[in-house]
Amino acid sequence: MKLSRLNIVADENIPALTRLFGHLGEIRTLPGRTIQNSDLQQADMLLVRSVTRVDQQLLENTPVRFVGTATIGTDHIDTDWLQAHSIGFSSAPGCNADAVAEYVISNLLLVAAEQGFKLTERVVGIVGVGNVGRRLQQRLTDLGVTLVLNDPPRAAAGETGFIALSALLAQADIICLHTPLTKTGDHPSFHLLNADNLEHIKPGAILLNAGRGPVIDNKALLNWHRGRADVTLLLDVWEEEPVVDSQLAQRVRIGTPHIAGYSLDGKIRGTWMLYRAFCQQQGITPDIELADCLASAGPAPDIQLDGSETLTDIVHAIYQPEADFQRFMASLVDTDLQPQAFDLLRKNYPVRREFVAAKLSGDKPSPELAKQLQAVGFCPD
């Protein structure tokens, strides 16, 4: 099937646009937060990330017939309105799930080294065991970490192995939040952690949120943490993004600007998934492979081993949470410009590859280290 040339409007932070969509038409890129109705008056296709609210106000009286979000979440998309107006839609579920799991592991290894414990000595609670939570579950299980899991929708569907949130908060030494943001339905996640249940978190625990900011009531978290500084906070997401509560940010051990899933591999995978979805909708055969897109992303990281490295050393050779944290804290200095700085950090984010892309050279790791590396996603020889 041959398509007429399309007019495509896309978030400027979506990679591989020309490679995957350039042959379909003309591409105009814009900052995601600034895309408005007037930008779409000639557009056939809209490709966004999580910062663009796609609804009637944005799309009404435009010729847009396909919307794609190169992200896991869809809380920024009015899917009911799209469906009612016969506008094709696709998200990219799972595209950056490995990247988020690796972000979590990198952060937990950092804190474990600082506080002098091993992950296998702690109970990790995962709240939300979907695309990201499953990846994290598998990797931590393979490392030998004890887990407790909470996922009410999966439990309600009859799946086993899950416990109530209250029980998880009482048992977990480390709490990792990976739920989508929902405000309706049987199991809303908005303010899932709040003034009523934050107090049930164990002394000395670690609380990490790499899902959506409003899953934690940030004002309640700030007030609670003033009396519970024993709890280590690791926050990648914030309730009023791009506005960040500077008082809360001053209390975190690691804070980042919603970049947990910002691996280059994950972002390219998301664009490719939208390309495949559009081809399917149009009844055409996709002829661009993901492997080819990733191969053109740039050289793989080459880590030289000399036999002295630990798992933490090798993980942090790929991704250093501390570097992101320092850039993030610097962005908070000018209050008036802080929201713009938040978006600039995302726009200008350094290239970060996933563990599987790394090449391990030099001395072969010990059998135990090789097992750990494989568990978290590396491919040791």
Coordinates of N, CA and C in Angstrom, one line a residue, residues 45-218:
M45 N -0.1 13.3 11.5 CA 0.4 12.4 12.6 C 1.0 13.2 13.7
L46 N 0.8 12.8 14.9 CA 1.4 13.5 16.1 C 2.1 12.4 16.9
L47 N 3.4 12.7 17.2 CA 4.2 11.8 18.0 C 4.8 12.5 19.2
V48 N 4.5 12.0 20.4 CA 4.8 12.7 21.6 C 5.5 11.8 22.6
R49 N 6.0 12.5 23.7 CA 6.4 11.8 24.9 C 5.5 12.1 26.0
S50 N 5.9 12.0 27.2 CA 5.0 12.1 28.4 C 4.6 13.5 28.7
V51 N 5.3 14.5 28.2 CA 5.1 15.9 28.7 C 4.0 16.6 27.9
T52 N 3.4 16.0 26.8 CA 2.4 16.6 26.0 C 1.0 16.0 26.3
R53 N 0.1 16.9 26.8 CA -1.2 16.4 27.1 C -2.0 16.4 25.8
V54 N -2.4 15.2 25.4 CA -3.1 15.0 24.1 C -4.6 14.8 24.4
D55 N -5.5 15.7 24.0 CA -6.9 15.7 24.4 C -7.7 16.5 23.3
Q56 N -8.9 16.7 23.6 CA -9.8 17.4 22.7 C -9.2 18.8 22.4
Q57 N -8.8 19.5 23.5 CA -8.2 20.9 23.3 C -7.1 20.9 22.3
L58 N -6.2 19.9 22.4 CA -5.1 19.9 21.5 C -5.5 19.5 20.0
L59 N -6.4 18.6 19.9 CA -6.6 18.0 18.6 C -7.9 18.4 17.8
E60 N -8.8 19.0 18.5 CA -10.1 19.4 17.9 C -9.9 20.2 16.7
N61 N -10.6 19.9 15.6 CA -10.5 20.6 14.3 C -9.1 20.6 13.7
T62 N -8.4 19.5 13.9 CA -7.2 19.2 13.2 C -7.3 18.0 12.3
P63 N -6.5 17.8 11.3 CA -6.6 16.6 10.5 C -5.8 15.4 11.0
V64 N -5.3 15.5 12.3 CA -4.5 14.4 12.9 C -5.3 13.1 12.9
R65 N -4.7 12.0 12.3 CA -5.4 10.7 12.2 C -4.7 9.6 13.0
F66 N -3.5 10.0 13.5 CA -2.7 9.0 14.2 C -1.9 9.7 15.3
V67 N -2.0 9.2 16.5 CA -1.2 9.7 17.7 C -0.4 8.6 18.2
G68 N 0.9 8.8 18.4 CA 1.7 7.9 19.1 C 2.5 8.5 20.2
T69 N 2.6 7.8 21.4 CA 3.4 8.3 22.5 C 4.5 7.3 22.6
A70 N 5.8 7.8 22.6 CA 6.9 6.9 22.6 C 7.3 6.6 24.1
T71 N 6.3 6.3 24.9 CA 6.5 6.1 26.3 C 5.6 4.9 26.8
I72 N 5.9 4.4 28.0 CA 5.1 3.3 28.5 C 3.8 3.8 29.0
G73 N 3.8 5.0 29.7 CA 2.5 5.5 30.3 C 1.6 6.1 29.3
T74 N 0.3 6.2 29.6 CA -0.7 6.8 28.7 C -1.6 7.8 29.5
D75 N -1.1 8.2 30.8 CA -2.0 9.0 31.6 C -2.1 10.5 31.0
H76 N -1.2 10.8 30.0 CA -1.3 12.1 29.4 C -2.1 12.1 28.1
I77 N -2.7 11.0 27.8 CA -3.5 10.8 26.6 C -4.9 10.5 26.9
D78 N -5.8 11.3 26.3 CA -7.3 11.1 26.4 C -7.7 10.0 25.4
T79 N -7.4 8.8 25.7 CA -7.7 7.7 24.7 C -9.1 7.5 24.4
D80 N -10.0 7.9 25.3 CA -11.5 7.8 25.0 C -11.8 8.8 23.9
W81 N -11.3 10.0 24.0 CA -11.6 11.0 22.9 C -11.0 10.6 21.6
L82 N -9.8 10.0 21.6 CA -9.2 9.6 20.4 C -10.1 8.5 19.7
Q83 N -10.5 7.5 20.5 CA -11.3 6.4 20.0 C -12.6 6.9 19.5
A84 N -13.3 7.9 20.2 CA -14.5 8.4 19.8 C -14.5 9.1 18.4
H85 N -13.2 9.6 18.1 CA -13.1 10.4 16.9 C -12.2 9.6 15.8
S86 N -12.2 8.3 16.0 CA -11.5 7.3 15.1 C -10.1 7.8 14.7
I87 N -9.4 8.2 15.8 CA -8.0 8.6 15.6 C -7.1 7.4 16.1
G88 N -6.3 6.9 15.2 CA -5.4 5.8 15.6 C -4.5 6.2 16.7
F89 N -4.2 5.2 17.6 CA -3.3 5.5 18.7 C -2.4 4.3 19.0
S90 N -1.2 4.6 19.5 CA -0.3 3.6 20.0 C 0.6 4.2 21.0
S91 N 0.9 3.4 22.1 CA 1.9 3.7 23.0 C 3.0 2.8 22.8
A92 N 4.0 2.8 23.7 CA 5.2 1.9 23.5 C 5.4 1.1 24.8
P93 N 4.5 0.3 25.2 CA 4.6 -0.4 26.5 C 5.9 -1.3 26.5
G94 N 6.7 -1.1 27.6 CA 7.9 -1.9 27.8 C 9.1 -1.3 27.1
C95 N 9.0 -0.2 26.3 CA 10.1 0.2 25.5 C 11.3 0.5 26.4
N96 N 11.1 1.2 27.5 CA 12.2 1.6 28.3 C 12.2 0.9 29.7
A97 N 11.5 -0.2 29.8 CA 11.4 -0.9 31.1 C 12.7 -1.4 31.6
D98 N 13.6 -1.9 30.7 CA 14.9 -2.4 31.1 C 15.7 -1.2 31.6
A99 N 15.6 0.0 31.0 CA 16.4 1.1 31.4 C 16.0 1.5 32.8
V100 N 14.6 1.5 33.1 CA 14.2 1.9 34.4 C 14.7 0.9 35.5
A101 N 14.6 -0.4 35.1 CA 15.1 -1.4 36.1 C 16.6 -1.2 36.4
E102 N 17.4 -0.8 35.3 CA 18.8 -0.6 35.5 C 19.1 0.7 36.3
Y103 N 18.2 1.7 36.1 CA 18.3 2.9 36.9 C 18.1 2.5 38.4
V104 N 17.1 1.7 38.7 CA 16.8 1.3 40.1 C 18.0 0.5 40.6
I105 N 18.5 -0.4 39.9 CA 19.6 -1.3 40.4 C 20.9 -0.4 40.6
S106 N 21.1 0.5 39.7 CA 22.3 1.4 39.9 C 22.2 2.3 41.2
N107 N 21.0 2.8 41.4 CA 20.7 3.6 42.6 C 20.8 2.7 43.9
L108 N 20.3 1.5 43.9 CA 20.3 0.7 45.1 C 21.7 0.2 45.4
L109 N 22.5 -0.1 44.4 CA 23.9 -0.5 44.6 C 24.7 0.7 45.2
L110 N 24.4 1.9 44.7 CA 25.1 3.1 45.3 C 24.8 3.3 46.8
V111 N 23.5 3.2 47.1 CA 23.1 3.3 48.5 C 23.6 2.2 49.4
A112 N 23.6 1.0 48.8 CA 24.1 -0.2 49.6 C 25.6 0.0 49.9
A113 N 26.4 0.5 48.9 CA 27.8 0.7 49.2 C 28.0 1.8 50.2
E114 N 27.2 2.9 50.1 CA 27.3 3.9 51.1 C 26.9 3.5 52.5
Q115 N 25.9 2.7 52.6 CA 25.4 2.3 53.9 C 25.9 1.0 54.4
G116 N 26.7 0.4 53.6 CA 27.5 -0.8 54.1 C 26.6 -2.1 54.2
F117 N 25.7 -2.3 53.2 CA 25.0 -3.6 53.2 C 25.0 -4.2 51.8
K118 N 24.6 -5.4 51.7 CA 24.4 -6.1 50.4 C 22.9 -6.2 50.1
L119 N 22.5 -6.1 48.9 CA 21.1 -6.2 48.5 C 20.5 -7.5 49.0
T120 N 21.3 -8.5 49.0 CA 20.8 -9.8 49.4 C 20.5 -9.9 50.9
E121 N 20.9 -8.8 51.6 CA 20.6 -8.8 53.1 C 19.3 -8.0 53.4
R122 N 18.7 -7.5 52.3 CA 17.5 -6.6 52.5 C 16.3 -7.2 51.8
V123 N 15.1 -6.9 52.3 CA 13.8 -7.2 51.6 C 13.4 -6.1 50.7
V124 N 13.2 -6.3 49.4 CA 12.8 -5.3 48.5 C 11.3 -5.5 48.2
G125 N 10.6 -4.4 48.3 CA 9.2 -4.4 48.0 C 9.0 -3.7 46.6
I126 N 8.3 -4.3 45.7 CA 8.0 -3.7 44.4 C 6.5 -3.4 44.4
V127 N 6.1 -2.2 44.2 CA 4.7 -1.8 44.1 C 4.4 -1.4 42.7
G128 N 3.6 -2.3 42.0 CA 3.3 -2.2 40.6 C 4.3 -3.1 39.8
V129 N 3.7 -4.3 39.5 CA 4.6 -5.3 38.9 C 4.1 -5.5 37.4
G130 N 4.2 -4.4 36.7 CA 3.9 -4.4 35.2 C 5.2 -4.6 34.4
N131 N 5.3 -3.8 33.3 CA 6.4 -3.9 32.4 C 7.7 -3.7 33.2
V132 N 7.8 -2.6 33.9 CA 9.0 -2.3 34.7 C 9.2 -3.2 35.9
G133 N 8.1 -3.3 36.7 CA 8.2 -4.1 37.9 C 8.6 -5.6 37.6
R134 N 8.1 -6.1 36.5 CA 8.5 -7.5 36.2 C 10.0 -7.6 35.9
R135 N 10.5 -6.6 35.1 CA 11.9 -6.7 34.8 C 12.8 -6.6 36.1
L136 N 12.4 -5.6 36.9 CA 13.1 -5.5 38.2 C 13.0 -6.7 39.0
Q137 N 11.8 -7.3 39.1 CA 11.6 -8.5 39.9 C 12.5 -9.6 39.4
Q138 N 12.6 -9.8 38.1 CA 13.4 -10.9 37.5 C 14.9 -10.7 37.8
R139 N 15.4 -9.5 37.7 CA 16.8 -9.2 37.9 C 17.2 -9.4 39.4
L140 N 16.3 -8.8 40.3 CA 16.6 -9.0 41.7 C 16.5 -10.4 42.1
T141 N 15.5 -11.1 41.6 CA 15.4 -12.5 42.0 C 16.7 -13.3 41.5
D142 N 17.1 -13.0 40.3 CA 18.3 -13.7 39.8 C 19.6 -13.3 40.7
L143 N 19.5 -12.1 41.3 CA 20.6 -11.8 42.2 C 20.5 -12.4 43.6
G144 N 19.4 -13.0 43.8 CA 19.2 -13.7 45.1 C 18.6 -12.8 46.2
V145 N 17.9 -11.7 45.7 CA 17.3 -10.8 46.7 C 15.9 -11.2 47.0
T146 N 15.5 -11.1 48.3 CA 14.2 -11.4 48.8 C 13.2 -10.3 48.4
L147 N 12.1 -10.7 47.8 CA 11.1 -9.7 47.3 C 9.7 -9.9 48.0
V148 N 9.0 -8.8 48.1 CA 7.6 -8.8 48.4 C 6.9 -7.9 47.3
L149 N 5.8 -8.3 46.9 CA 5.2 -7.7 45.7 C 3.7 -7.2 46.0
N150 N 3.4 -6.1 45.4 CA 2.1 -5.5 45.5 C 1.6 -5.1 44.2
D151 N 0.5 -5.6 43.7 CA -0.1 -5.3 42.4 C -1.6 -5.6 42.5
P152 N -2.4 -4.7 43.0 CA -3.9 -5.0 43.2 C -4.6 -5.4 41.9
P153 N -4.3 -4.8 40.8 CA -5.0 -5.3 39.5 C -4.7 -6.7 39.2
R154 N -3.5 -7.1 39.3 CA -3.1 -8.5 39.0 C -3.7 -9.4 40.1
A155 N -3.7 -9.0 41.3 CA -4.2 -9.8 42.4 C -5.7 -10.0 42.2
A156 N -6.4 -8.9 41.8 CA -7.8 -9.0 41.5 C -8.2 -9.9 40.4
A157 N -7.2 -10.1 39.4 CA -7.4 -11.0 38.3 C -7.2 -12.4 38.6
G158 N -6.8 -12.7 39.9 CA -6.7 -14.0 40.3 C -5.2 -14.5 40.4
E159 N -4.3 -13.6 40.1 CA -2.9 -14.0 40.2 C -2.4 -14.1 41.7
T160 N -1.5 -14.9 41.9 CA -1.0 -15.1 43.3 C 0.4 -14.5 43.5
G161 N 0.8 -14.4 44.7 CA 2.1 -14.0 45.0 C 2.2 -12.5 45.4
F162 N 1.0 -11.9 45.6 CA 1.0 -10.5 46.0 C 0.5 -10.3 47.4
I163 N 0.9 -9.2 48.0 CA 0.4 -8.9 49.4 C -0.1 -7.4 49.4
A164 N -0.9 -7.1 50.4 CA -1.4 -5.8 50.5 C -0.4 -4.7 50.7
L165 N -0.6 -3.5 50.3 CA 0.3 -2.4 50.4 C 0.7 -2.2 51.9
S166 N -0.2 -2.3 52.8 CA 0.1 -2.1 54.2 C 1.1 -3.2 54.7
A167 N 1.0 -4.4 54.2 CA 1.9 -5.5 54.6 C 3.3 -5.2 54.0
L168 N 3.3 -4.8 52.7 CA 4.6 -4.5 52.1 C 5.3 -3.4 52.8
L169 N 4.6 -2.3 53.2 CA 5.3 -1.2 53.9 C 5.9 -1.7 55.2
A170 N 5.2 -2.6 55.8 CA 5.7 -3.1 57.1 C 6.9 -4.1 57.0
Q171 N 7.0 -4.7 55.8 CA 8.0 -5.7 55.7 C 9.3 -5.3 54.9
A172 N 9.1 -4.4 54.0 CA 10.1 -4.0 53.0 C 11.2 -3.1 53.6
D173 N 12.4 -3.4 53.4 CA 13.5 -2.5 53.7 C 13.7 -1.5 52.6
I174 N 13.4 -1.9 51.4 CA 13.5 -1.0 50.2 C 12.2 -1.1 49.5
I175 N 11.6 0.1 49.2 CA 10.3 0.2 48.5 C 10.5 0.8 47.2
C176 N 10.1 0.2 46.1 CA 10.3 0.7 44.7 C 8.9 0.8 44.1
L177 N 8.6 2.0 43.7 CA 7.2 2.3 43.1 C 7.3 2.3 41.6
H178 N 6.5 1.5 41.0 CA 6.5 1.4 39.5 C 5.1 1.3 39.0
T179 N 4.2 2.0 39.6 CA 2.8 2.0 39.1 C 2.5 3.1 38.1
P180 N 1.6 2.8 37.1 CA 1.1 3.9 36.3 C 0.3 4.9 37.2
L181 N 0.0 6.0 36.6 CA -0.8 7.0 37.4 C -2.3 6.9 36.9
T182 N -3.1 6.5 37.9 CA -4.6 6.4 37.7 C -5.3 7.1 38.8
K183 N -6.4 7.8 38.4 CA -7.2 8.5 39.4 C -8.6 7.9 39.6
T184 N -8.9 6.9 38.7 CA -10.3 6.3 38.8 C -10.1 4.8 38.8
G185 N -11.2 4.1 38.7 CA -11.2 2.7 38.7 C -11.1 2.1 40.1
D186 N -11.0 0.8 40.2 CA -11.0 0.1 41.5 C -9.7 0.2 42.2
H187 N -8.6 0.6 41.5 CA -7.3 0.6 42.2 C -6.5 1.9 41.8
P188 N -7.0 3.1 42.1 CA -6.3 4.3 41.8 C -5.0 4.4 42.4
S189 N -4.0 4.9 41.7 CA -2.7 5.0 42.3 C -2.3 6.5 42.7
F190 N -3.2 7.4 42.4 CA -2.9 8.8 42.8 C -2.8 8.9 44.3
H191 N -1.7 9.5 44.8 CA -1.5 9.6 46.2 C -1.6 8.2 46.9
L192 N -1.1 7.2 46.3 CA -1.1 5.9 46.9 C -0.3 5.9 48.2
L193 N 0.8 6.6 48.2 CA 1.5 6.8 49.5 C 1.1 8.3 50.0
N194 N 0.7 8.3 51.2 CA 0.1 9.6 51.7 C 0.3 9.7 53.2
A195 N -0.2 10.7 53.8 CA 0.0 11.0 55.2 C -0.5 9.8 56.1
D196 N -1.5 9.1 55.6 CA -2.1 8.0 56.4 C -1.2 6.7 56.4
N197 N -0.4 6.5 55.4 CA 0.3 5.2 55.4 C 1.9 5.4 55.3
L198 N 2.4 6.6 55.1 CA 3.8 6.8 55.1 C 4.4 6.4 56.4
E199 N 3.7 6.6 57.5 CA 4.2 6.4 58.8 C 4.4 4.9 59.1
H200 N 3.9 4.0 58.2 CA 4.1 2.6 58.4 C 5.4 2.1 57.8
I201 N 6.1 3.0 57.1 CA 7.4 2.6 56.5 C 8.4 2.3 57.6
K202 N 9.2 1.2 57.4 CA 10.1 0.8 58.5 C 11.2 1.8 58.7
P203 N 11.7 1.9 59.9 CA 12.9 2.7 60.2 C 14.1 2.3 59.4
G204 N 14.8 3.3 58.8 CA 16.0 3.1 58.1 C 15.7 2.5 56.7
A205 N 14.5 2.6 56.2 CA 14.1 2.1 54.9 C 14.6 3.0 53.8
I206 N 14.5 2.5 52.6 CA 14.8 3.3 51.3 C 13.5 3.3 50.5
L207 N 13.2 4.5 50.1 CA 11.9 4.7 49.3 C 12.3 5.3 47.9
L208 N 12.0 4.5 46.9 CA 12.4 5.0 45.5 C 11.1 5.1 44.7
N209 N 11.0 6.2 44.0 CA 9.9 6.3 43.0 C 10.4 6.6 41.7
A210 N 10.2 5.7 40.7 CA 10.6 5.9 39.3 C 9.4 5.6 38.4
G211 N 8.2 5.8 39.0 CA 7.0 5.6 38.2 C 6.4 6.9 37.8
R212 N 5.5 7.5 38.6 CA 4.9 8.8 38.3 C 4.9 9.6 39.7
G213 N 5.2 10.9 39.6 CA 5.3 11.7 40.7 C 4.1 11.7 41.7
P214 N 2.9 11.9 41.2 CA 1.7 12.0 42.0 C 1.3 10.7 42.7
V215 N 2.0 9.6 42.5 CA 1.8 8.4 43.2 C 2.1 8.6 44.7
I216 N 3.0 9.5 45.0 CA 3.3 9.9 46.3 C 2.7 11.3 46.5
D217 N 2.0 11.6 47.6 CA 1.6 12.9 48.0 C 2.9 13.6 48.4
N218 N 3.4 14.5 47.5 CA 4.7 15.1 47.8 C 4.7 16.0 49.0

